[in-house]
Short mmCIF file of C-alpha atoms in Angstrom, two decimals:
data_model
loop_
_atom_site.label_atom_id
_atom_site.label_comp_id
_atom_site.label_asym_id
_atom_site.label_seq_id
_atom_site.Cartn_x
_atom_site.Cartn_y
_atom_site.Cartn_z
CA UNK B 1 81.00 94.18 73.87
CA UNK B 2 84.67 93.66 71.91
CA UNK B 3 87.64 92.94 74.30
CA UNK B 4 90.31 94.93 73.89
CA UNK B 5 93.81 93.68 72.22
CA UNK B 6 95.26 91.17 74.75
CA UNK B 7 98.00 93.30 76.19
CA UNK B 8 100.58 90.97 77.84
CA UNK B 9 103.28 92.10 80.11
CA UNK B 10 106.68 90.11 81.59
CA UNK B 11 107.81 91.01 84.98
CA UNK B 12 110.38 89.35 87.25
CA UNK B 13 112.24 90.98 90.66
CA UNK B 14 113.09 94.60 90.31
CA UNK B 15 114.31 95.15 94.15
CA UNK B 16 113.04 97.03 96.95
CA UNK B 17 110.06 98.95 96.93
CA UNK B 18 109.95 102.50 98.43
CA UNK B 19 108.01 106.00 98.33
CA UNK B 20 104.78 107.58 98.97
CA UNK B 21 101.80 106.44 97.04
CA UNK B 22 98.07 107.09 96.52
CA UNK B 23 95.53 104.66 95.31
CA UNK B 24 92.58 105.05 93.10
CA UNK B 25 88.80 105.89 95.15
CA UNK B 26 87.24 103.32 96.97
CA UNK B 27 85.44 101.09 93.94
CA UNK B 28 82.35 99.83 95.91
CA UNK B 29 81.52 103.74 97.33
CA UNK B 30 82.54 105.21 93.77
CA UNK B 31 79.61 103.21 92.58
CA UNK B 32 77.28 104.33 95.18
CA UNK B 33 78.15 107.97 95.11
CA UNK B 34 77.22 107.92 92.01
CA UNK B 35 74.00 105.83 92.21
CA UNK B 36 72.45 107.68 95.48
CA UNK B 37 73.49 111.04 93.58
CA UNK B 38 71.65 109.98 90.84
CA UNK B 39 68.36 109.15 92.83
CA UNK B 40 69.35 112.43 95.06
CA UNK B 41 66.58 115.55 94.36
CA UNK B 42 69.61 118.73 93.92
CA UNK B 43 73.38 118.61 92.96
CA UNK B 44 75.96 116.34 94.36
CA UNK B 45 79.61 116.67 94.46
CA UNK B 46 81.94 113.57 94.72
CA UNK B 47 86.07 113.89 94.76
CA UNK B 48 88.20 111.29 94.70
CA UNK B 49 86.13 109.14 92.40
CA UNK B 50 87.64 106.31 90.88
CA UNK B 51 87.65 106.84 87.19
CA UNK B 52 88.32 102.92 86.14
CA UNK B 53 85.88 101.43 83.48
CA UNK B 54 83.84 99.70 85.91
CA UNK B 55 82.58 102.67 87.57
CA UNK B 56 82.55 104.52 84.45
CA UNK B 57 79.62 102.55 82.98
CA UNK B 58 77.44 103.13 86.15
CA UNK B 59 77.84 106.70 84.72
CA UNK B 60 76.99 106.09 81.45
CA UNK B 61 74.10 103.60 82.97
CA UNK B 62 72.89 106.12 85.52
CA UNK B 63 73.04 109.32 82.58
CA UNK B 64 70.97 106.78 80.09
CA UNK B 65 68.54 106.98 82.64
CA UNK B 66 68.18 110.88 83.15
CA UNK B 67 70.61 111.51 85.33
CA UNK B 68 73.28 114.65 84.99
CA UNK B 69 76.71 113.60 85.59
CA UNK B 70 79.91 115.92 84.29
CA UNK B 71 83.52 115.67 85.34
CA UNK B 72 84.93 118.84 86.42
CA UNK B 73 88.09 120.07 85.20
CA UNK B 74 89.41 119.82 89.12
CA UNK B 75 88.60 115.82 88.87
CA UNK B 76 85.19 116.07 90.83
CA UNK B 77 82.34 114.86 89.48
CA UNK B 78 78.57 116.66 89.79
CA UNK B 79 75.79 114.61 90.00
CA UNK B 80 72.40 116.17 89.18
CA UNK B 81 69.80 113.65 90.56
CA UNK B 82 66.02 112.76 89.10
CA UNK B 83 64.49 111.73 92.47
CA UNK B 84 63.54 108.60 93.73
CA UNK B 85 61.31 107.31 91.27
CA UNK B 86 62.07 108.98 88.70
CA UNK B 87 64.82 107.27 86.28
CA UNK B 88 63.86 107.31 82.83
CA UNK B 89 63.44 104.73 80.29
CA UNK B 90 66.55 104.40 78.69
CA UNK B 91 66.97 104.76 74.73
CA UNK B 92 69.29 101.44 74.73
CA UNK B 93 71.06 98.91 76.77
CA UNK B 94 73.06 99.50 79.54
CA UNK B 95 76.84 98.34 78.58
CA UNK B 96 78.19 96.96 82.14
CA UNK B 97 81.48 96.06 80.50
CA UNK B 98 83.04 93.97 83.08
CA UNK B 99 81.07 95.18 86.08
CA UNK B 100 79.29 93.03 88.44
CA UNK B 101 78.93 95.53 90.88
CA UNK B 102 76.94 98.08 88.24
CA UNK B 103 75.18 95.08 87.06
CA UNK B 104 73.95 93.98 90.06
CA UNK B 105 73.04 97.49 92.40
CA UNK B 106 71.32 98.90 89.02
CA UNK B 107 69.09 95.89 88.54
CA UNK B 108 67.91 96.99 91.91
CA UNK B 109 67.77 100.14 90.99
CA UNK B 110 65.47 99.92 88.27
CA UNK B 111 63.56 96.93 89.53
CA UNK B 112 61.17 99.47 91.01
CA UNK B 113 60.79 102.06 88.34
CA UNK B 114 57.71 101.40 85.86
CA UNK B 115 60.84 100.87 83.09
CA UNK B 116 62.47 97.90 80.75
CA UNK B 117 65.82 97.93 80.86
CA UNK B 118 67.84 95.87 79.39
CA UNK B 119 71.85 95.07 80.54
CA UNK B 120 74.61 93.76 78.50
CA UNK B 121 77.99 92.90 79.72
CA UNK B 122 81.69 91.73 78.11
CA UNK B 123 82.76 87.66 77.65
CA UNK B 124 83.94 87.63 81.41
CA UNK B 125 80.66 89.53 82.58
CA UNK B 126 78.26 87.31 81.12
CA UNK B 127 79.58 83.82 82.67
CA UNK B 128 78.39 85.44 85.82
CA UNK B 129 75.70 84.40 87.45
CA UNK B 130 72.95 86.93 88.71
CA UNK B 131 70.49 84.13 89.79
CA UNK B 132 71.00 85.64 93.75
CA UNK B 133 69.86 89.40 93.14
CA UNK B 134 67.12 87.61 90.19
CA UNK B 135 65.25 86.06 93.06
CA UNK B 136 64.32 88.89 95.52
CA UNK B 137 63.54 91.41 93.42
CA UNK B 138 61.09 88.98 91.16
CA UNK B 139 59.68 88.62 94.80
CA UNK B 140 59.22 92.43 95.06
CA UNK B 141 57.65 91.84 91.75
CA UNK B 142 60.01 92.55 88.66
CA UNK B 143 59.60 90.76 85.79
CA UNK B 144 63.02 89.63 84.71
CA UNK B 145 64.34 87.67 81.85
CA UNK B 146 67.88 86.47 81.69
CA UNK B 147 69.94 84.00 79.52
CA UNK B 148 70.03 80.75 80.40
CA UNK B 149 71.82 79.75 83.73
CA UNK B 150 70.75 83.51 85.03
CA UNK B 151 73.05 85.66 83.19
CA UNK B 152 73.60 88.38 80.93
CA UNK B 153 71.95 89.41 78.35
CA UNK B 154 68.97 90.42 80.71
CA UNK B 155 65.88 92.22 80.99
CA UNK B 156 64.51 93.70 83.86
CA UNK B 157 60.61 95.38 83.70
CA UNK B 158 60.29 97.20 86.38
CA UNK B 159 57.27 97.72 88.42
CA UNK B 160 55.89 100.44 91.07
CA UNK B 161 54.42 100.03 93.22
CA UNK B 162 56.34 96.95 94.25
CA UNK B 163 56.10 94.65 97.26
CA UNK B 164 58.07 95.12 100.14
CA UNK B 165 59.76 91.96 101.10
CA UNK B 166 61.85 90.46 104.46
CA UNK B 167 64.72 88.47 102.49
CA UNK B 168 67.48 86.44 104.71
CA UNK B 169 70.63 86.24 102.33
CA UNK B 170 71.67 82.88 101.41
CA UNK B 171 75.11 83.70 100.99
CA UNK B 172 76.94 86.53 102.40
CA UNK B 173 76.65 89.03 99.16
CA UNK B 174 76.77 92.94 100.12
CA UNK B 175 76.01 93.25 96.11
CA UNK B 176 72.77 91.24 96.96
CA UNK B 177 72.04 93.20 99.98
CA UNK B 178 72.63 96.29 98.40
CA UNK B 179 70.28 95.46 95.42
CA UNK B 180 67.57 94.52 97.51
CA UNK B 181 67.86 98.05 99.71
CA UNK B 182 68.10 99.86 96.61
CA UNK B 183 64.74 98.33 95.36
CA UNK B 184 63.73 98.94 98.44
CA UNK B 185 63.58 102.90 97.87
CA UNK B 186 60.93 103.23 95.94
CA UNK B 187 59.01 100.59 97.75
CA UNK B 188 55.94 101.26 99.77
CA UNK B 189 56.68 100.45 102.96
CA UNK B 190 59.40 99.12 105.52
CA UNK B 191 61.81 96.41 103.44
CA UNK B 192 64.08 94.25 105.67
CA UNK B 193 67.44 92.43 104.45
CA UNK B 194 68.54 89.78 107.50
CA UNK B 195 72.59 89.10 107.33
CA UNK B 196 73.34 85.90 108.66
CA UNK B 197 76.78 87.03 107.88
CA UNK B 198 77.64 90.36 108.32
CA UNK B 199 79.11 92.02 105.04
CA UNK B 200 80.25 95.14 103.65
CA UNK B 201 78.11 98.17 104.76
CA UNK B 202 79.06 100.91 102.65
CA UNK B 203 75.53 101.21 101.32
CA UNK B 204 73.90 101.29 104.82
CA UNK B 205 76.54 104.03 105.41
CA UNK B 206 76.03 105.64 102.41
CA UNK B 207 72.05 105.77 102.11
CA UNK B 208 71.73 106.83 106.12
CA UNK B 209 74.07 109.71 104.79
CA UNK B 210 71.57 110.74 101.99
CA UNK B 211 68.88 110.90 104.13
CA UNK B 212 67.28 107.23 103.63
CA UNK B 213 65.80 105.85 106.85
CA UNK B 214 67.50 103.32 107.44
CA UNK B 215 67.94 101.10 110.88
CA UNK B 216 70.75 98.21 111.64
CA UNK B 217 69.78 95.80 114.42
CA UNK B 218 71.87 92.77 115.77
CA UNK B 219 68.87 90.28 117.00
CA UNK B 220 70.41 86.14 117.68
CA UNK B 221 73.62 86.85 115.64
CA UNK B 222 72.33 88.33 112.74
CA UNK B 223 71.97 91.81 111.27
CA UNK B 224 68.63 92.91 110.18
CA UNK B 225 68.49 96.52 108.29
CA UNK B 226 65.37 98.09 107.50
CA UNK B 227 64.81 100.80 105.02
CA UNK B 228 61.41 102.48 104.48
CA UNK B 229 60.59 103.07 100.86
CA UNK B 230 59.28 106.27 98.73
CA UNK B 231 62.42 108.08 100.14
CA UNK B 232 63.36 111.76 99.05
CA UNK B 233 67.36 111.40 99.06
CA UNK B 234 69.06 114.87 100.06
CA UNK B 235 72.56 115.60 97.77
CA UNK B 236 75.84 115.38 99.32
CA UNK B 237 79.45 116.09 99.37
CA UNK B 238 81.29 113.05 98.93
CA UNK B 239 85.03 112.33 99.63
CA UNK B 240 85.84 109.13 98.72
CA UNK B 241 88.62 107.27 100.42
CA UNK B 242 91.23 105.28 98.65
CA UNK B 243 90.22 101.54 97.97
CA UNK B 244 91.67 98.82 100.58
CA UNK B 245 91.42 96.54 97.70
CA UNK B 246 94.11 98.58 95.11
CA UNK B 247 96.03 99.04 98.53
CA UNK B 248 96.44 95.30 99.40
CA UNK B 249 98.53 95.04 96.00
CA UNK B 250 101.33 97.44 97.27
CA UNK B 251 100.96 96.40 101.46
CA UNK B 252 101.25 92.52 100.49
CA UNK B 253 104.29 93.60 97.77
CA UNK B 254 106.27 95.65 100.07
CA UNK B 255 105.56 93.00 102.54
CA UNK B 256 107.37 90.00 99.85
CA UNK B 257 110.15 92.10 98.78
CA UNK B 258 113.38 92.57 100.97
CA UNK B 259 113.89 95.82 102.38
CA UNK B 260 111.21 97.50 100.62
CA UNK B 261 109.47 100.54 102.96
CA UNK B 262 106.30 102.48 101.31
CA UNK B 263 103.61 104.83 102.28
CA UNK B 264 100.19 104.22 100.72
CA UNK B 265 98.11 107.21 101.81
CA UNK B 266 94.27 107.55 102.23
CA UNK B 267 93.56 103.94 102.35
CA UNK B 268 89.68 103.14 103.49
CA UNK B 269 89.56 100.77 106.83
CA UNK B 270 86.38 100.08 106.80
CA UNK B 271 86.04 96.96 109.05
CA UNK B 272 83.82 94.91 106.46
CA UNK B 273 86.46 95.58 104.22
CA UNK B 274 89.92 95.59 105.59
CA UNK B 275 90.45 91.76 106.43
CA UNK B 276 93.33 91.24 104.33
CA UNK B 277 95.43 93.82 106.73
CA UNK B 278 94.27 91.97 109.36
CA UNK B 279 95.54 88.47 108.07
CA UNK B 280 98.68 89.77 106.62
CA UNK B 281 99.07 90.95 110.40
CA UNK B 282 98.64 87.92 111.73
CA UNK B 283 101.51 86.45 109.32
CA UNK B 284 103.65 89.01 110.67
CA UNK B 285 103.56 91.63 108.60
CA UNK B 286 104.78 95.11 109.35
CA UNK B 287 102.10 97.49 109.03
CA UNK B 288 101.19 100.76 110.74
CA UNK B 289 98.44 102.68 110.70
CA UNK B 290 99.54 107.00 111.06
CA UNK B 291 96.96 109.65 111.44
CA UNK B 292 94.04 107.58 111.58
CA UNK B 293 91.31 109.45 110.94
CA UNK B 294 87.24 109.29 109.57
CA UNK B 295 86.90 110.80 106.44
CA UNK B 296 82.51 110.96 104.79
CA UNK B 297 82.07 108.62 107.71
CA UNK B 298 84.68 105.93 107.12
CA UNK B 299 87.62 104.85 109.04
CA UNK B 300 90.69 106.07 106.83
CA UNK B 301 94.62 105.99 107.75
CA UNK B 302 98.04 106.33 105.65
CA UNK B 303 99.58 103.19 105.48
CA UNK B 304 103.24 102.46 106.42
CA UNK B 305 104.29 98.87 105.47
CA UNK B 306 107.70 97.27 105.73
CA UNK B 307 109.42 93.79 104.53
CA UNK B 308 108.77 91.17 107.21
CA UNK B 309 108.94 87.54 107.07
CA UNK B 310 105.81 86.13 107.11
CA UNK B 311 104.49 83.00 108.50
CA UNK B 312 101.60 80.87 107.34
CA UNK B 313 98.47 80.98 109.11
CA UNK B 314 94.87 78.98 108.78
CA UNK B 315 92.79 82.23 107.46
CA UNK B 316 89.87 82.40 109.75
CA UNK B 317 86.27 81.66 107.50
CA UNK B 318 84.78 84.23 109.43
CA UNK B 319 87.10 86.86 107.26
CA UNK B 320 86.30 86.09 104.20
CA UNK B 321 82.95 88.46 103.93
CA UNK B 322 85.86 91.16 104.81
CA UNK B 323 88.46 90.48 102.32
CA UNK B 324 86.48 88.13 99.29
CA UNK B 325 88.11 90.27 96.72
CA UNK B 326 92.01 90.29 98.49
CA UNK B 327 92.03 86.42 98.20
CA UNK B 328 94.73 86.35 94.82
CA UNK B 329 97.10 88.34 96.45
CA UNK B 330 96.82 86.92 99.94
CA UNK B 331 97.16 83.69 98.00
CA UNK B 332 100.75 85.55 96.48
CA UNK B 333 101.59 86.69 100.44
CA UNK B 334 101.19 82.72 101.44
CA UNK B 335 103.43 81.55 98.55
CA UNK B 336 106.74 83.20 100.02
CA UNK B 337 105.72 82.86 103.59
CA UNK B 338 107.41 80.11 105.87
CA UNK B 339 104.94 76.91 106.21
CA UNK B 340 101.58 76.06 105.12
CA UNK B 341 98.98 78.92 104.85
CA UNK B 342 95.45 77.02 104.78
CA UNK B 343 92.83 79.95 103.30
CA UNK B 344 89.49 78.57 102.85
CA UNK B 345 85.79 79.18 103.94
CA UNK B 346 85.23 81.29 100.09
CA UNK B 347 83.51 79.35 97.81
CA UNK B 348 82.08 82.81 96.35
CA UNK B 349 85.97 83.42 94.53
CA UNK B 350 84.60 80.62 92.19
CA UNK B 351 81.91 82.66 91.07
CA UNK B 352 83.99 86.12 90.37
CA UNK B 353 85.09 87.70 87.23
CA UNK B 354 87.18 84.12 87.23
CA UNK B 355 87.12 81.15 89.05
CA UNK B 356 89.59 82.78 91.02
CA UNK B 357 90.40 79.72 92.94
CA UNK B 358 91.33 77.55 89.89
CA UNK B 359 93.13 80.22 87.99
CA UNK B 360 95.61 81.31 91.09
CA UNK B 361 96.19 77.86 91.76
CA UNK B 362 97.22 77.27 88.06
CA UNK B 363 99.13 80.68 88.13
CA UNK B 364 101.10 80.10 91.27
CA UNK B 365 102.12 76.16 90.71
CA UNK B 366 103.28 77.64 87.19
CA UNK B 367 105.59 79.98 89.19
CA UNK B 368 106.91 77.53 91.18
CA UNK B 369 104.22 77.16 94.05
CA UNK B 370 103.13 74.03 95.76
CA UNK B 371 99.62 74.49 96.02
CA UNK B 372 96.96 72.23 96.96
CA UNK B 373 92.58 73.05 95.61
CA UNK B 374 90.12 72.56 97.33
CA UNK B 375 86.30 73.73 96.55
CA UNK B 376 86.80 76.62 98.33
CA UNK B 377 90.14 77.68 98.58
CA UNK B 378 93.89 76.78 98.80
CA UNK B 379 96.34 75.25 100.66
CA UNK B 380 99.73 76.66 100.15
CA UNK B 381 103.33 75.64 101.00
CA UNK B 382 105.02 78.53 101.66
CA UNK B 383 108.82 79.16 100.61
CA UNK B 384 110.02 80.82 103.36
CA UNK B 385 110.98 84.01 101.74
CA UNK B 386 112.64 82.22 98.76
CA UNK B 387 112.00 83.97 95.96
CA UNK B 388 109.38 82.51 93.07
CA UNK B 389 111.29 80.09 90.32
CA UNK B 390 109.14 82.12 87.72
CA UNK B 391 109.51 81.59 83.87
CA UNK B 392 106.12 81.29 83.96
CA UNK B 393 102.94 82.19 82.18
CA UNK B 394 99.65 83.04 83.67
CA UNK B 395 95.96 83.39 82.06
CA UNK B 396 94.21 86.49 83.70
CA UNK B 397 91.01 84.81 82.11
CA UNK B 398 89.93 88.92 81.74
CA UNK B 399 90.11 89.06 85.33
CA UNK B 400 92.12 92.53 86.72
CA UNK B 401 93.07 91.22 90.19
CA UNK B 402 94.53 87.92 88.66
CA UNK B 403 96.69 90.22 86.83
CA UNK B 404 97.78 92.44 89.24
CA UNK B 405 98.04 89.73 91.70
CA UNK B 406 100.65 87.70 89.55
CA UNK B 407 102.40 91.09 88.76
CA UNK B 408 103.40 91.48 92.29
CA UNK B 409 104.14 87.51 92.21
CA UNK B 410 106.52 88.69 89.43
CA UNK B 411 108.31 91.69 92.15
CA UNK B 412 109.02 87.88 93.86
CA UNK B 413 110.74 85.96 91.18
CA UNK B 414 113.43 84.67 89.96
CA UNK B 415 112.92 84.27 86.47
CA UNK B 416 110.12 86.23 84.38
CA UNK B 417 106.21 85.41 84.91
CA UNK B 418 104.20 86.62 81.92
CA UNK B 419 100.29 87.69 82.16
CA UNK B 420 99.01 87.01 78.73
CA UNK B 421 96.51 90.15 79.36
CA UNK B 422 96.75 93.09 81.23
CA UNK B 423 94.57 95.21 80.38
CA UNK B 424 91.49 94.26 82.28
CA UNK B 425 93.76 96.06 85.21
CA UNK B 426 92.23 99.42 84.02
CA UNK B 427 88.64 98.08 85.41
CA UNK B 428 89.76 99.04 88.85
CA UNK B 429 93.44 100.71 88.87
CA UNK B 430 94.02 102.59 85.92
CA UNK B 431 97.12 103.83 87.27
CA UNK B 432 98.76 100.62 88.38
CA UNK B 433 101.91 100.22 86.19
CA UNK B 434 102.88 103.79 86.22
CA UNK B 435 102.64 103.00 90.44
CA UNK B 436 104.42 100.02 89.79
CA UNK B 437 107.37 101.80 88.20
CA UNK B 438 107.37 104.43 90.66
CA UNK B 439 107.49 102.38 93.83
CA UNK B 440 109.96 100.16 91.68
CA UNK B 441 112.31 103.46 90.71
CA UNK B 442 111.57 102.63 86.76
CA UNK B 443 109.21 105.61 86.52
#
């Protein structure tokens, strides 16, 4: 699939940040929603979906397959499932685009369906390695084909019955989790996932909402959940909170910026997810939580976050599960705090849409920060709430949260940084800029 146009964009300080804002739907339950709808037997209703490109080819994935899914003129979106068991074969490939989430929780999705399907994804996409979800489900016994090193272009065949399986996660992936429990559906019998790790549970949340039967135990550390297979999923109404991940963006840049005071609104705090606000916290950061509240069955609050000067931590490893995809901006938050932030323990950044490790640390010394690799993660010397030297330029290597993360690095410099590409941002946060100029008083 053709990249767009690069798209670059210059930014440098524009002064306090201030106002209300909303951010887009929760990305990793936008994908579900859609997915258990899908597999649901009636009509589902889901508001508040995020309408970035990566969720936007599970749609087109999960309506290749037989699904119903329309877009209402209010902004919901109706999902008419097939059943478990009953996607279709699809006509063509499945375009993934840039998503490794689609990629990933379809291939388990399809795994046990008697279908072939085949999934294609764009330059960035098919560096990525799917060897991890590639392994249990051949166990459960699809037949899949990839290219070489484990990565897109790939075929899955499908097979049903398949085998239940007990599979202990190597690494701490809720993608591979979730893939294996979505296989697990249409699977005779009781399959088990064992976290060594805990991770993200928004599928365990989601699939005990549709119905599923589904069990978490803690047994010698370790989470063990249990689904039991040939399921009939019962349609829902969905409200989908706003994504901790967009909201990190805006909570680390009001944080950076003297005397900037904003509102983000809606923002999901699920605890497998909402790390970041606990490390920026910890720095000293100025964050409140106001009408906290549970919204579908997750923890959601509005978001009131003030400048503070922050102070460098060590990020605890024990985090990272929680905040694996807040790691460029928390790298941005350590760059202008006082001392030396050390934020390690997450060798899984080198394996994301970049090698987010490399490509921040590039970024950041570019800018003017003194940053020191490591295999997995950085060390940073903070300035102390000196602005960035900027006149820089930084390669988002098609990667949206490099991009936004050195736009906000931008809000806290001197001089202009310019991201040679942009417009991966509308993966995830379609909306960003306009925010951007809003909170900024450009809009």
């Amino acid at each position: 699939m053709p990249h767009p146009a690069p798209r670059p964009f210059s930014i440098a300080a524009r002064g306090p940040l201030a106002g209300r804002i909303t951010v887009p739907g929760d990305k990793s339950i936008s994908h579900r929603a859609l997915m258990l709808g899908a597999l649901a037997v009636g009509t589902s209703r889901i508001t508040g979906l995020l309408e970035g490109e990566d969720v936007l080819a599970t749609a087109a994935a999960l309506r290749g397959m037989g699904a119903t899914i329309i877009r209402e003129d209010d902004g919901a979106w109706v999902v008419d499932g097939v059943g478990v068991g009953g996607l279709l074969q699809p006509e063509s490939a499945l375009e993934m685009g840039n998503s490794g989430t689609s990629t990933r929780l379809l291939m388990g999705l399809v795994a046990t369906h008697p279908i072939t399907t085949t999934f294609t994804g764009d330059a960035s996409l098919s560096k990525r390695p799917m060897g991890r979800v590639i392994e249990p489900l051949a166990q459960m016994g699809a037949d899949i084909t990839a290219s070489p090193g484990g990565r897109l272009p790939l075929m899955v065949r499908g097979i049903a019955p398949a085998v239940r399986i007990d599979y202990r996660l190597p690494v701490a992936s809720a993608q591979v989790k979730s893939a294996v429990l979505l296989a697990g559906l249409n699977t005779p019998g009781i399959t088990r996932v064992i976290e060594p790790v805990p991770t993200r549970d928004h599928s365990e949340r989601m699939l005990a909402g549709f119905g599923a039967d589904l069990t978490v135990e803690e047994t010698g550390g370790e989470r063990i959940i249990a689904i039991r297979g040939e399921a009939e999923l019962q349609p829902q109404q969905i409200t989908v909170p706003g994504d901790p991940s967009s909201a990190a963006f805006w909570a680390v840049a009001a944080s950076i910026v003297p005397e900037s005071d904003i509102v983000i609104a809606n923002v999901g705090l699920n605890p497998t997810r909402a790390g970041l606000f606990t490390v920026l916290r910890a720095m000293g950061a100025d964050i409140e939580e106001i009408d906290r509240r549970t919204v579908g069955g997750e923890p959601v609050a509005d978001l009131r976050v003030r400048h503070a000067a922050l102070s460098a931590i060590e990020v605890p490893h024990d985090l990272a599960p929680s905040m694996i995809d807040e790691y460029p901006i928390l790298f941005v938050a350590a760059a202008l705090a006082e001392g030396r932030t050390v934020a390690r323990g997450a060798e899984e950044l080198r394996v994301k849409e970049s090698d987010r490790i490399a490509v921040m640390a590039t970024a950041l010394r570019a800018a003017g920060a003194r940053i020191e690799e490591f295999e997995d993660g950085l060390t940073i010397e903070g300035r102390g709430g000196a602005p960035l030297a900027g006149n820089a330029h930084a390669a988002s290597h098609l990667d949206h949260r490099i991009a936004m993360a050195m736009t906000v690095a931008g809000l806290a410099a001197i001089a202009p940084i310019t991201i040679d590409d942009i417009a991966p941002v509308a993966t995830s946060y379609p909306a960003f800029f306009g925010t951007l100029d809003q909170l900024t008083g450009q809009a």
